[in-house]
N, C-alpha and C. Protein backbone atom coordinates (compact mmCIF):
# COMPACT_ATOMS: atom_id res chain seq x y z
N MET A 1 48.75 -10.48 2.31
CA MET A 1 47.72 -10.58 1.32
C MET A 1 47.78 -9.33 0.46
N ASP A 2 47.92 -9.50 -0.82
CA ASP A 2 48.00 -8.37 -1.76
C ASP A 2 46.61 -8.09 -2.32
N TRP A 3 46.08 -6.92 -1.99
CA TRP A 3 44.79 -6.50 -2.53
C TRP A 3 45.05 -5.73 -3.82
N PRO A 4 44.31 -6.02 -4.87
CA PRO A 4 44.51 -5.26 -6.11
C PRO A 4 43.96 -3.84 -5.97
N TYR A 5 44.58 -2.94 -6.67
CA TYR A 5 44.13 -1.55 -6.64
C TYR A 5 42.84 -1.41 -7.43
N LEU A 6 42.00 -0.48 -6.98
CA LEU A 6 40.76 -0.21 -7.71
C LEU A 6 41.09 0.65 -8.92
N ARG A 7 40.60 0.20 -10.06
CA ARG A 7 40.80 0.98 -11.28
C ARG A 7 39.64 1.95 -11.46
N ARG A 8 39.74 2.82 -12.45
CA ARG A 8 38.71 3.82 -12.71
C ARG A 8 37.36 3.16 -13.02
N GLY A 9 37.35 2.09 -13.76
CA GLY A 9 36.11 1.38 -14.07
C GLY A 9 35.46 0.75 -12.85
N ASP A 10 36.29 0.25 -11.93
CA ASP A 10 35.76 -0.33 -10.69
C ASP A 10 35.05 0.73 -9.85
N VAL A 11 35.70 1.88 -9.71
CA VAL A 11 35.11 2.97 -8.92
C VAL A 11 33.83 3.47 -9.59
N ALA A 12 33.82 3.58 -10.91
CA ALA A 12 32.62 4.03 -11.63
C ALA A 12 31.47 3.03 -11.44
N GLY A 13 31.77 1.75 -11.47
CA GLY A 13 30.73 0.74 -11.26
C GLY A 13 30.16 0.77 -9.86
N ILE A 14 31.04 0.96 -8.88
CA ILE A 14 30.57 1.05 -7.49
C ILE A 14 29.69 2.28 -7.31
N LEU A 15 30.10 3.41 -7.85
CA LEU A 15 29.31 4.63 -7.74
C LEU A 15 27.97 4.50 -8.47
N LEU A 16 27.99 3.87 -9.64
CA LEU A 16 26.75 3.67 -10.39
C LEU A 16 25.76 2.81 -9.60
N MET A 17 26.23 1.73 -9.01
CA MET A 17 25.35 0.87 -8.22
C MET A 17 24.84 1.59 -6.97
N ALA A 18 25.66 2.42 -6.35
CA ALA A 18 25.22 3.19 -5.18
C ALA A 18 24.12 4.17 -5.57
N VAL A 19 24.25 4.81 -6.73
CA VAL A 19 23.23 5.76 -7.19
C VAL A 19 21.93 5.03 -7.53
N VAL A 20 22.03 3.87 -8.18
CA VAL A 20 20.82 3.10 -8.53
C VAL A 20 20.11 2.63 -7.27
N LEU A 21 20.82 2.10 -6.31
CA LEU A 21 20.20 1.64 -5.07
C LEU A 21 19.59 2.80 -4.28
N ALA A 22 20.25 3.94 -4.25
CA ALA A 22 19.70 5.11 -3.56
C ALA A 22 18.42 5.57 -4.25
N GLY A 23 18.38 5.51 -5.57
CA GLY A 23 17.17 5.88 -6.30
C GLY A 23 16.00 4.95 -6.00
N ILE A 24 16.27 3.65 -5.94
CA ILE A 24 15.22 2.68 -5.63
C ILE A 24 14.68 2.90 -4.22
N VAL A 25 15.56 3.12 -3.26
CA VAL A 25 15.14 3.37 -1.88
C VAL A 25 14.31 4.65 -1.81
N PHE A 26 14.71 5.69 -2.51
CA PHE A 26 13.98 6.96 -2.52
C PHE A 26 12.57 6.76 -3.07
N VAL A 27 12.44 6.06 -4.19
CA VAL A 27 11.13 5.84 -4.81
C VAL A 27 10.23 5.02 -3.89
N LEU A 28 10.75 3.98 -3.26
CA LEU A 28 9.93 3.15 -2.39
C LEU A 28 9.50 3.88 -1.12
N LEU A 29 10.32 4.77 -0.62
CA LEU A 29 9.98 5.50 0.60
C LEU A 29 9.00 6.64 0.37
N PHE A 30 9.17 7.38 -0.71
CA PHE A 30 8.39 8.59 -0.91
C PHE A 30 7.22 8.43 -1.86
N PHE A 31 7.12 7.32 -2.57
CA PHE A 31 6.00 7.07 -3.46
C PHE A 31 5.44 5.68 -3.18
N PRO A 32 4.63 5.55 -2.12
CA PRO A 32 4.10 4.21 -1.78
C PRO A 32 3.18 3.72 -2.89
N GLN A 33 3.04 2.42 -2.95
CA GLN A 33 2.21 1.83 -3.99
C GLN A 33 0.75 2.09 -3.70
N ARG A 34 0.00 2.45 -4.74
CA ARG A 34 -1.42 2.76 -4.59
C ARG A 34 -2.28 1.51 -4.53
N GLY A 35 -1.84 0.41 -5.08
CA GLY A 35 -2.65 -0.78 -5.18
C GLY A 35 -2.89 -1.49 -3.86
N GLN A 36 -2.20 -1.15 -2.81
CA GLN A 36 -2.33 -1.85 -1.54
C GLN A 36 -3.42 -1.27 -0.65
N GLN A 37 -4.12 -0.25 -1.06
CA GLN A 37 -5.08 0.39 -0.18
C GLN A 37 -6.42 -0.32 -0.14
N ASN A 38 -6.71 -1.20 -1.07
CA ASN A 38 -8.00 -1.86 -1.11
C ASN A 38 -8.07 -3.04 -0.16
N PHE A 39 -7.01 -3.75 0.06
CA PHE A 39 -6.90 -4.87 0.98
C PHE A 39 -7.84 -6.02 0.65
N GLY A 40 -8.20 -6.18 -0.63
CA GLY A 40 -8.99 -7.32 -1.06
C GLY A 40 -10.49 -7.15 -0.98
N PHE A 41 -10.99 -6.03 -0.52
CA PHE A 41 -12.42 -5.78 -0.50
C PHE A 41 -12.83 -5.16 -1.82
N GLY A 42 -14.08 -4.78 -1.97
CA GLY A 42 -14.56 -4.18 -3.20
C GLY A 42 -14.30 -2.69 -3.25
N PRO A 43 -14.72 -2.04 -4.32
CA PRO A 43 -14.49 -0.59 -4.46
C PRO A 43 -15.34 0.24 -3.50
N GLU A 44 -16.35 -0.37 -2.88
CA GLU A 44 -17.19 0.37 -1.95
C GLU A 44 -16.57 0.48 -0.55
N TRP A 45 -15.38 -0.06 -0.37
CA TRP A 45 -14.68 -0.03 0.91
C TRP A 45 -13.54 0.98 0.86
N ARG A 46 -13.33 1.69 1.95
CA ARG A 46 -12.17 2.57 2.11
C ARG A 46 -11.39 2.08 3.33
N CYS A 47 -10.11 1.83 3.11
CA CYS A 47 -9.27 1.29 4.19
C CYS A 47 -8.14 2.26 4.50
N ALA A 48 -7.78 2.32 5.77
CA ALA A 48 -6.66 3.15 6.21
C ALA A 48 -5.65 2.24 6.89
N ARG A 49 -4.41 2.34 6.45
CA ARG A 49 -3.35 1.52 7.04
C ARG A 49 -2.94 2.13 8.37
N MET A 50 -2.88 1.29 9.38
CA MET A 50 -2.47 1.74 10.72
C MET A 50 -0.96 1.52 10.89
N GLU A 51 -0.37 2.32 11.73
CA GLU A 51 1.06 2.21 11.97
C GLU A 51 1.41 0.85 12.57
N LYS A 52 0.59 0.42 13.52
CA LYS A 52 0.77 -0.90 14.13
C LYS A 52 -0.56 -1.64 14.03
N GLY A 53 -0.51 -2.86 13.61
CA GLY A 53 -1.73 -3.66 13.54
C GLY A 53 -2.32 -3.70 12.14
N ASP A 54 -3.53 -4.22 12.08
CA ASP A 54 -4.22 -4.40 10.82
C ASP A 54 -4.85 -3.09 10.36
N PRO A 55 -5.16 -3.00 9.06
CA PRO A 55 -5.83 -1.79 8.57
C PRO A 55 -7.27 -1.74 9.06
N ILE A 56 -7.81 -0.52 9.11
CA ILE A 56 -9.20 -0.32 9.47
C ILE A 56 -9.95 0.02 8.20
N CYS A 57 -11.02 -0.77 7.90
CA CYS A 57 -11.79 -0.59 6.68
C CYS A 57 -13.22 -0.20 7.02
N VAL A 58 -13.75 0.74 6.25
CA VAL A 58 -15.11 1.23 6.44
C VAL A 58 -15.83 1.10 5.11
N ARG A 59 -17.04 0.53 5.16
CA ARG A 59 -17.82 0.38 3.94
C ARG A 59 -18.60 1.67 3.69
N LEU A 60 -18.50 2.19 2.47
CA LEU A 60 -19.21 3.40 2.11
C LEU A 60 -20.68 3.08 1.91
N VAL A 61 -21.56 3.97 2.34
CA VAL A 61 -23.00 3.76 2.24
C VAL A 61 -23.57 4.72 1.22
N ASP A 62 -24.40 4.20 0.33
CA ASP A 62 -25.09 5.04 -0.65
C ASP A 62 -26.39 5.51 0.00
N ASN A 63 -26.61 6.80 0.08
CA ASN A 63 -27.78 7.35 0.78
C ASN A 63 -29.08 7.04 0.05
N GLY A 64 -29.03 6.71 -1.23
CA GLY A 64 -30.24 6.44 -1.99
C GLY A 64 -30.77 5.03 -1.82
N THR A 65 -29.98 4.13 -1.30
CA THR A 65 -30.43 2.74 -1.16
C THR A 65 -31.05 2.53 0.21
N PRO A 66 -32.14 1.76 0.27
CA PRO A 66 -32.75 1.49 1.58
C PRO A 66 -31.90 0.53 2.40
N ASN A 67 -32.07 0.59 3.68
CA ASN A 67 -31.35 -0.28 4.60
C ASN A 67 -31.96 -1.68 4.54
N ARG A 68 -31.14 -2.71 4.41
CA ARG A 68 -31.65 -4.08 4.33
C ARG A 68 -32.36 -4.49 5.61
N ASP A 69 -31.87 -4.08 6.74
CA ASP A 69 -32.50 -4.44 8.01
C ASP A 69 -33.87 -3.79 8.14
N ALA A 70 -33.99 -2.56 7.69
CA ALA A 70 -35.26 -1.86 7.80
C ALA A 70 -36.31 -2.50 6.90
N THR A 71 -35.93 -2.94 5.70
CA THR A 71 -36.91 -3.56 4.80
C THR A 71 -37.33 -4.91 5.33
N SER A 72 -36.44 -5.68 5.93
CA SER A 72 -36.83 -6.99 6.45
C SER A 72 -37.72 -6.84 7.68
N LYS A 73 -37.49 -5.84 8.51
CA LYS A 73 -38.34 -5.61 9.67
C LYS A 73 -39.73 -5.16 9.23
N ASP A 74 -39.79 -4.29 8.22
CA ASP A 74 -41.07 -3.83 7.72
C ASP A 74 -41.85 -4.99 7.11
N ALA A 75 -41.19 -5.86 6.40
CA ALA A 75 -41.85 -6.99 5.77
C ALA A 75 -42.37 -7.97 6.81
N SER A 76 -41.63 -8.16 7.90
CA SER A 76 -42.07 -9.11 8.92
C SER A 76 -43.22 -8.55 9.74
N SER A 77 -43.30 -7.23 9.90
CA SER A 77 -44.38 -6.64 10.70
C SER A 77 -45.68 -6.57 9.92
N ARG A 78 -45.64 -6.64 8.60
CA ARG A 78 -46.85 -6.58 7.77
C ARG A 78 -47.58 -7.91 7.74
N ARG A 79 -46.94 -8.99 8.09
CA ARG A 79 -47.59 -10.30 8.00
C ARG A 79 -48.58 -10.52 9.07
């Protein structure tokens, strides 16, 4: 089987593709996408991605708003 010799253009193309693929891998590894941190909840949620398993999400609480459970208990005790 006669294999053709690689010409200068062939080697340049192979090197160019290797550099492009290495650049894409570098960007994906060291600059993760920011849009995946919300996980479909609203802006009042903060989620942390776990190494194994599902992400853990915590809802942020505004200290100025009253607790819904406390207001319903107060309303039921006044009747």
